[in-house]
Amino acid sequence: SDLGEQEIERRGRSLQPGGGMKRERVFELAKGYRGKAKNAFRVAHQQVMGALQNQYSDRKVRKREMRSLWIERINAGAREHGLKYGDFIHGMALANMEVDRKVLADLAVTEPISFKDIVLTSKEALMAKYAQPAMEALGAREAALAAGERPPPRPMSAANAGRAAAAAAKVQMAIARKAAIAAEMRGGV
């Protein structure tokens, strides 16, 4: 290869025929290993090469595990306020809120009041999308029945529509509470 001496020194590798590492480098990396893995070159070389391969893949695994930890924390925080993780993330997308999972997990753990505001905003966006069309469809059905006409097909059961109305009422109460708290914080009661 045309690598210069400085590049070889920087990488800590030699240009031996097998392309392997120098003995000193192998033993330096194998420091702290147990048994022959720390002082027999053949065993140490195998252990070091395996460790370097695992090091590469484990960096990806660490990212994966951190994301799942963040999701667990967000889910726990969202469920405290009555939303599942998937619904919470969907509501955030509807509300055009772009906060990454790392920050959301940190807020859920360290700033529960701020996280609650985000959950309420997500709930409001979900209600705006789903509760209003359900109520309109239910109203159209009742109007058709009152006029003696054939009602349009049911978009959802009456029980689900009732739940949607109850959820919409809860959201309205939460919005009113939020406005009252904001007014109180500004000094006007």
C-alpha positions as CSV (number, residue, x, y, z in Angstrom):
1,S,0.0,0.0,0.0
2,D,1.0,3.6,-0.4
3,L,0.1,4.6,3.2
4,G,2.7,6.8,4.8
5,E,4.5,5.9,8.0
6,Q,2.5,8.4,10.0
7,E,-0.8,6.9,8.8
8,I,0.4,3.5,9.8
9,E,1.4,4.8,13.2
10,R,-1.9,6.6,13.6
11,R,-3.9,3.5,12.9
12,G,-1.7,1.3,15.1
13,R,-1.5,-1.4,12.4
14,S,1.3,-2.9,10.4
15,L,1.5,-3.8,6.8
16,Q,2.5,-7.4,7.6
17,P,1.8,-9.9,4.9
18,G,-1.4,-11.1,6.6
19,G,-2.6,-7.6,7.2
20,G,-2.9,-8.2,10.9
21,M,-1.8,-6.0,13.8
22,K,1.6,-5.9,15.3
23,R,2.2,-8.0,18.4
24,E,2.6,-4.9,20.7
25,R,-0.7,-3.5,19.5
26,V,-2.5,-6.8,20.0
27,F,-1.1,-7.1,23.6
28,E,-1.9,-3.5,24.3
29,L,-5.5,-4.1,23.3
30,A,-5.7,-7.4,25.1
31,K,-4.6,-5.9,28.4
32,G,-6.9,-7.0,31.1
33,Y,-8.1,-10.1,29.4
34,R,-8.0,-13.4,31.4
35,G,-5.8,-16.4,30.9
36,K,-3.7,-16.8,27.7
37,A,-5.8,-14.1,26.0
38,K,-3.6,-11.5,27.6
39,N,-0.1,-13.0,26.9
40,A,-0.3,-15.7,24.1
41,F,-0.3,-13.9,20.8
42,R,-2.4,-16.4,18.9
43,V,-5.1,-16.4,21.5
44,A,-4.9,-12.7,22.2
45,H,-5.1,-11.9,18.5
46,Q,-8.3,-14.0,18.1
47,Q,-9.8,-12.3,21.2
48,V,-8.9,-8.8,20.1
49,M,-10.2,-9.3,16.6
50,G,-13.5,-10.7,18.0
51,A,-13.7,-7.8,20.4
52,L,-13.2,-5.2,17.6
53,Q,-16.0,-6.8,15.6
54,N,-18.4,-6.8,18.5
55,Q,-17.4,-3.3,19.3
56,Y,-18.7,-2.2,15.8
57,S,-22.0,-4.0,16.1
58,D,-22.5,-3.2,19.7
59,R,-22.4,0.5,18.9
60,K,-25.5,-0.1,16.8
61,V,-27.1,-2.2,19.5
62,R,-26.6,0.6,22.0
63,K,-28.5,3.0,19.9
64,R,-31.3,0.5,19.5
65,E,-31.5,-0.1,23.2
66,M,-31.5,3.6,24.0
67,R,-34.4,4.2,21.7
68,S,-36.4,1.5,23.3
69,L,-35.6,2.9,26.7
70,W,-36.8,6.3,25.6
71,I,-40.0,4.8,24.2
72,E,-40.7,3.0,27.5
73,R,-40.3,6.2,29.5
74,I,-42.5,8.2,27.1
75,N,-45.1,5.5,27.2
76,A,-45.1,5.5,31.0
77,G,-45.4,9.3,31.1
78,A,-48.2,9.3,28.5
79,R,-50.2,6.6,30.2
80,E,-50.2,8.7,33.4
81,H,-52.2,11.2,31.5
82,G,-54.5,8.7,29.8
83,L,-52.8,8.2,26.4
84,K,-51.1,5.2,24.9
85,Y,-47.6,5.8,23.3
86,G,-48.8,5.3,19.7
87,D,-51.8,7.7,20.2
88,F,-49.5,10.2,21.9
89,I,-47.0,10.2,19.0
90,H,-49.8,10.3,16.4
91,G,-51.3,13.3,18.2
92,M,-48.0,15.0,18.2
93,A,-47.7,14.5,14.5
94,L,-51.2,15.9,14.0
95,A,-50.3,19.0,16.1
96,N,-47.1,19.4,14.1
97,M,-44.9,19.1,17.2
98,E,-41.4,17.9,16.3
99,V,-39.8,16.8,19.5
100,D,-37.5,13.8,19.4
101,R,-37.9,10.8,21.6
102,K,-34.7,11.5,23.6
103,V,-36.0,14.9,24.7
104,L,-39.5,13.6,25.3
105,A,-38.1,10.9,27.6
106,D,-36.0,13.4,29.5
107,L,-39.1,15.7,29.9
108,A,-41.2,12.8,31.1
109,V,-38.7,12.0,33.8
110,T,-37.4,15.4,34.8
111,E,-40.2,17.9,33.9
112,P,-43.5,16.2,34.4
113,I,-45.5,19.4,34.2
114,S,-44.0,20.4,30.8
115,F,-44.6,16.8,29.6
116,K,-48.2,17.0,30.7
117,D,-48.7,20.2,28.5
118,I,-47.3,18.3,25.5
119,V,-49.6,15.3,26.2
120,L,-52.6,17.7,26.5
121,T,-51.7,19.3,23.2
122,S,-51.4,15.9,21.6
123,K,-54.9,14.9,23.1
124,E,-56.4,18.1,21.7
125,A,-55.1,17.4,18.2
126,L,-56.5,13.8,18.4
127,M,-59.8,15.1,19.5
128,A,-60.0,17.7,16.8
129,K,-59.4,15.0,14.2
130,Y,-61.6,12.2,15.5
131,A,-64.2,13.5,17.9
132,Q,-65.8,16.1,15.7
133,P,-66.4,13.9,12.6
134,A,-67.9,11.2,14.9
135,M,-70.3,13.7,16.5
136,E,-71.3,15.1,13.1
137,A,-72.0,11.6,11.8
138,L,-74.1,10.7,14.9
139,G,-76.0,14.0,14.5
140,A,-76.8,13.3,10.8
141,R,-78.1,9.8,11.8
142,E,-80.4,11.2,14.5
143,A,-81.7,13.9,12.1
144,A,-82.5,11.3,9.4
145,L,-84.3,9.1,12.0
146,A,-86.3,12.1,13.2
147,A,-87.3,13.0,9.6
148,G,-88.4,9.4,9.0
149,E,-85.7,8.8,6.4
150,R,-83.3,6.0,6.1
151,P,-80.3,6.9,8.2
152,P,-76.8,6.8,6.7
153,P,-74.7,3.8,7.7
154,R,-73.2,3.9,11.2
155,P,-69.6,5.1,11.2
156,M,-69.2,3.8,14.8
157,S,-71.3,2.3,17.5
158,A,-73.4,4.6,19.8
159,A,-71.3,3.5,22.7
160,N,-68.1,4.6,21.0
161,A,-69.6,7.9,20.0
162,G,-70.7,8.4,23.6
163,R,-67.1,7.7,24.7
164,A,-65.8,10.1,22.0
165,A,-68.2,12.8,23.4
166,A,-67.1,12.1,26.9
167,A,-63.4,12.3,25.8
168,A,-64.1,15.6,24.0
169,A,-65.8,17.0,27.2
170,K,-62.7,15.9,29.2
171,V,-60.4,17.7,26.7
172,Q,-62.6,20.8,27.0
173,M,-62.3,20.7,30.8
174,A,-58.6,20.3,30.5
175,I,-58.3,23.2,28.2
176,A,-60.4,25.4,30.6
177,R,-58.2,24.3,33.5
178,K,-55.1,25.1,31.5
179,A,-56.4,28.6,30.7
180,A,-57.3,29.2,34.3
181,I,-53.8,28.2,35.5
182,A,-52.3,30.4,32.8
183,A,-54.4,33.3,33.9
184,E,-53.6,32.7,37.5
185,M,-49.8,32.6,36.7
186,R,-50.2,36.0,34.9
187,G,-51.7,37.4,38.0
188,G,-55.3,37.9,36.8
189,V,-57.7,35.5,38.6
